[in-house]
mmCIF file of C-alpha atoms in Angstrom:
data_model
loop_
_atom_site.group_PDB
_atom_site.id
_atom_site.type_symbol
_atom_site.label_atom_id
_atom_site.label_comp_id
_atom_site.label_asym_id
_atom_site.label_seq_id
_atom_site.Cartn_x
_atom_site.Cartn_y
_atom_site.Cartn_z
ATOM 1 C CA MET A 1 124.639 120.635 107.352
ATOM 2 C CA ALA A 2 121.391 121.881 105.928
ATOM 3 C CA LYS A 3 119.142 119.324 104.331
ATOM 4 C CA GLU A 4 118.648 119.788 100.578
ATOM 5 C CA MET A 5 115.366 121.190 99.414
ATOM 6 C CA VAL A 6 113.148 118.343 98.094
ATOM 7 C CA SER A 7 111.586 119.168 94.662
ATOM 8 C CA PHE A 8 107.802 119.005 94.272
ATOM 9 C CA LYS A 9 108.368 116.103 91.645
ATOM 10 C CA GLU A 10 110.164 114.091 94.209
ATOM 11 C CA PHE A 11 107.471 114.823 96.877
ATOM 12 C CA LEU A 12 104.652 113.958 94.325
ATOM 13 C CA SER A 13 106.434 110.671 93.442
ATOM 14 C CA ALA A 14 105.907 109.531 97.149
ATOM 15 C CA VAL A 15 102.176 110.122 96.858
ATOM 16 C CA ALA A 16 99.987 107.208 95.931
ATOM 17 C CA PRO A 17 99.528 107.220 92.152
ATOM 18 C CA GLU A 18 95.779 107.546 92.404
ATOM 19 C CA HIS A 19 96.130 110.782 94.384
ATOM 20 C CA GLN A 20 98.971 112.418 92.401
ATOM 21 C CA ALA A 21 96.853 114.401 89.927
ATOM 22 C CA PHE A 22 94.704 115.710 92.839
ATOM 23 C CA VAL A 23 97.741 116.685 94.928
ATOM 24 C CA GLU A 24 99.303 118.425 91.868
ATOM 25 C CA LYS A 25 96.071 120.245 91.043
ATOM 26 C CA LEU A 26 95.654 121.606 94.710
ATOM 27 C CA ASN A 27 99.360 122.518 94.732
ATOM 28 C CA ASN A 28 98.725 124.675 91.541
ATOM 29 C CA LYS A 29 95.675 126.330 93.251
ATOM 30 C CA LEU A 30 97.478 127.084 96.452
ATOM 31 C CA ILE A 31 100.586 128.529 94.552
ATOM 32 C CA GLU A 32 98.063 130.744 92.404
ATOM 33 C CA GLN A 33 96.550 132.052 95.743
ATOM 34 C CA GLY A 34 99.986 133.184 96.951
ATOM 35 C CA CYS A 35 101.076 130.277 99.123
ATOM 36 C CA ASP A 36 104.756 129.185 99.413
ATOM 37 C CA LEU A 37 105.551 125.496 99.333
ATOM 38 C CA VAL A 38 108.279 124.182 101.708
ATOM 39 C CA ILE A 39 109.122 120.493 101.357
ATOM 40 C CA LYS A 40 111.446 118.820 103.908
ATOM 41 C CA GLU A 41 112.250 115.190 104.484
ATOM 42 C CA ALA A 42 110.647 113.645 107.582
ATOM 43 C CA LYS A 43 110.955 110.284 109.350
ATOM 44 C CA SER A 44 107.913 108.888 107.520
ATOM 45 C CA GLY A 45 108.704 110.393 104.089
ATOM 46 C CA TYR A 46 108.235 114.092 103.144
ATOM 47 C CA ALA A 47 106.448 116.905 104.866
ATOM 48 C CA ALA A 48 105.204 119.505 102.321
ATOM 49 C CA SER A 49 103.873 122.825 103.966
ATOM 50 C CA TYR A 50 101.888 125.567 102.320
ATOM 51 C CA GLN A 51 102.549 128.942 103.849
ATOM 52 C CA LEU A 52 100.807 132.279 103.302
ATOM 53 C CA LYS A 53 102.794 135.159 104.903
ATOM 54 C CA LYS A 54 105.218 132.766 106.664
ATOM 55 C CA LYS A 55 102.333 131.031 108.470
ATOM 56 C CA THR A 56 101.490 127.480 107.465
ATOM 57 C CA VAL A 57 97.928 126.876 106.132
ATOM 58 C CA MET A 58 98.285 123.159 105.701
ATOM 59 C CA ASN A 59 100.694 120.349 105.260
ATOM 60 C CA TRP A 60 100.770 116.930 103.769
ATOM 61 C CA VAL A 61 102.322 114.271 106.148
ATOM 62 C CA PHE A 62 103.129 110.699 105.258
ATOM 63 C CA ARG A 63 102.012 107.815 107.562
ATOM 64 C CA LYS A 64 101.697 104.098 107.082
ATOM 65 C CA SER A 65 98.180 104.612 106.236
ATOM 66 C CA GLY A 66 98.828 107.032 103.393
ATOM 67 C CA VAL A 67 99.115 110.671 103.085
ATOM 68 C CA LEU A 68 97.161 113.018 105.349
ATOM 69 C CA ALA A 69 96.305 116.646 105.135
ATOM 70 C CA ARG A 70 96.815 118.623 108.347
ATOM 71 C CA ILE A 71 94.851 121.939 107.835
ATOM 72 C CA TYR A 72 95.617 124.747 110.302
ATOM 73 C CA GLY A 73 91.952 126.235 110.342
ATOM 74 C CA ASP A 74 92.800 129.354 112.319
ATOM 75 C CA ASN A 75 89.666 130.970 110.736
ATOM 76 C CA ALA A 76 87.306 127.976 110.725
ATOM 77 C CA GLY A 77 84.669 130.321 112.377
ATOM 78 C CA LYS A 78 84.520 132.054 109.007
ATOM 79 C CA TYR A 79 83.750 129.019 106.861
ATOM 80 C CA GLU A 80 81.262 126.877 109.006
ATOM 81 C CA ASP A 81 79.090 126.419 105.912
ATOM 82 C CA THR A 82 81.950 124.484 104.312
ATOM 83 C CA ILE A 83 82.500 122.501 107.452
ATOM 84 C CA ALA A 84 78.770 121.742 107.747
ATOM 85 C CA SER A 85 78.721 120.387 104.126
ATOM 86 C CA LEU A 86 81.540 117.795 104.947
ATOM 87 C CA PRO A 87 80.593 114.145 104.952
ATOM 88 C CA ALA A 88 79.527 112.844 108.194
ATOM 89 C CA ASP A 89 82.768 110.910 108.767
ATOM 90 C CA MET A 90 84.980 113.968 108.217
ATOM 91 C CA GLN A 91 82.786 116.001 110.657
ATOM 92 C CA LYS A 92 83.057 113.153 113.275
ATOM 93 C CA LYS A 93 86.749 113.139 112.856
ATOM 94 C CA MET A 94 86.868 116.864 113.510
ATOM 95 C CA THR A 95 84.508 116.888 116.377
ATOM 96 C CA ALA A 96 86.189 113.845 117.981
ATOM 97 C CA SER A 97 89.631 115.310 117.788
ATOM 98 C CA ARG A 98 91.226 116.625 121.016
ATOM 99 C CA ASP A 99 90.059 120.000 122.428
ATOM 100 C CA CYS A 100 92.483 122.901 122.612
ATOM 101 C CA LYS A 101 93.673 122.960 126.162
ATOM 102 C CA ARG A 102 94.572 126.596 125.869
ATOM 103 C CA LEU A 103 91.306 127.789 124.629
ATOM 104 C CA ILE A 104 89.780 126.239 127.671
ATOM 105 C CA ASP A 105 92.504 127.454 130.097
ATOM 106 C CA PRO A 106 95.076 130.014 128.942
ATOM 107 C CA ASN A 107 97.759 128.563 131.053
ATOM 108 C CA ALA A 108 97.234 124.985 130.267
ATOM 109 C CA CYS A 109 99.637 124.495 127.242
ATOM 110 C CA SER A 110 103.027 125.577 126.401
ATOM 111 C CA ASP A 111 103.867 129.307 125.792
ATOM 112 C CA THR A 112 104.608 128.683 122.341
ATOM 113 C CA CYS A 113 101.149 127.112 121.562
ATOM 114 C CA VAL A 114 99.431 129.401 119.122
ATOM 115 C CA LYS A 115 95.984 128.161 120.207
ATOM 116 C CA GLY A 116 93.516 126.128 118.264
ATOM 117 C CA PHE A 117 90.526 127.163 116.467
ATOM 118 C CA VAL A 118 86.885 127.536 117.294
ATOM 119 C CA TYR A 119 83.717 126.691 115.055
ATOM 120 C CA ALA A 120 80.196 125.786 115.456
ATOM 121 C CA LEU A 121 78.676 122.682 114.027
ATOM 122 C CA ASN A 122 75.214 121.281 114.378
ATOM 123 C CA GLY A 123 74.425 123.979 117.012
ATOM 124 C CA GLU A 124 77.517 123.128 119.145
ATOM 125 C CA THR A 125 80.660 125.073 119.587
ATOM 126 C CA HIS A 126 83.898 123.120 119.194
ATOM 127 C CA LYS A 127 87.317 124.355 120.328
ATOM 128 C CA LYS A 128 89.933 122.156 118.699
ATOM 129 C CA CYS A 129 93.797 121.781 118.915
ATOM 130 C CA ARG A 130 95.084 123.065 115.573
ATOM 131 C CA ASN A 131 97.517 119.967 115.260
ATOM 132 C CA ASP A 132 94.676 117.363 114.803
ATOM 133 C CA GLY A 133 91.464 119.281 114.591
ATOM 134 C CA MET A 134 91.394 119.024 110.709
ATOM 135 C CA PHE A 135 93.757 116.140 110.151
ATOM 136 C CA PHE A 136 92.536 113.914 107.235
ATOM 137 C CA LEU A 137 93.577 110.913 105.330
ATOM 138 C CA LEU A 138 93.514 111.669 101.600
ATOM 139 C CA THR A 139 91.058 109.311 99.853
ATOM 140 C CA ASN A 140 88.921 109.762 96.875
ATOM 141 C CA GLU A 141 86.066 110.650 99.243
ATOM 142 C CA THR A 142 87.928 113.256 101.159
ATOM 143 C CA ALA A 143 90.038 114.904 98.386
ATOM 144 C CA GLU A 144 87.555 117.525 97.219
ATOM 145 C CA HIS A 145 86.674 118.391 100.805
ATOM 146 C CA ILE A 146 90.245 118.920 101.876
ATOM 147 C CA ALA A 147 90.742 121.187 98.865
ATOM 148 C CA GLU A 148 87.583 123.059 99.879
ATOM 149 C CA LEU A 149 88.703 123.515 103.485
ATOM 150 C CA VAL A 150 92.236 124.662 102.571
ATOM 151 C CA CYS A 151 90.987 127.205 99.957
ATOM 152 C CA ALA A 152 88.453 128.397 102.553
ATOM 153 C CA GLU A 153 91.206 129.045 105.003
ATOM 154 C CA VAL A 154 93.607 130.676 102.435
ATOM 155 C CA THR A 155 90.631 132.977 101.553
ATOM 156 C CA ALA A 156 89.695 133.839 105.119
ATOM 157 C CA ARG A 157 93.459 134.664 105.839
ATOM 158 C CA LYS A 158 93.810 136.771 102.909
ATOM 159 C CA SER A 159 90.532 138.947 103.620
ATOM 160 C CA ALA A 160 91.799 139.350 107.278
ATOM 161 C CA SER A 161 95.079 140.903 106.104
#
């Protein structure tokens, strides 16, 4: 039996009250830019995915620590200036995340792996796994930066097509 679609309102009610306005604003911005929203129930709450041409750009995932943004930065190399403008702790989270095995060795990961992303920061090249290369806890400090990254990725994908 197929799970019922979860409404945005239900999803939003699960987000901490202090972040609801931001999540709603970003939702509207991504929908305006042509993204489709798919919300499913997950073990730890809801998973909300924003897709552009059936490919996920980002999702919100719930953990004990709060709601996290997982951004699939397939085009990270095209907005390195945005990455360079992130606060140091967000940059550190990105550079400390695991490397993409498949970018280093094409046979190292599963065949279904779509490969991670590559970007330069502070003169170093980083090859990161797309599942945790841009995975940030939503806080008052990270919110606007998350929005900038997602919108930069959407823009890069749209200009590529």
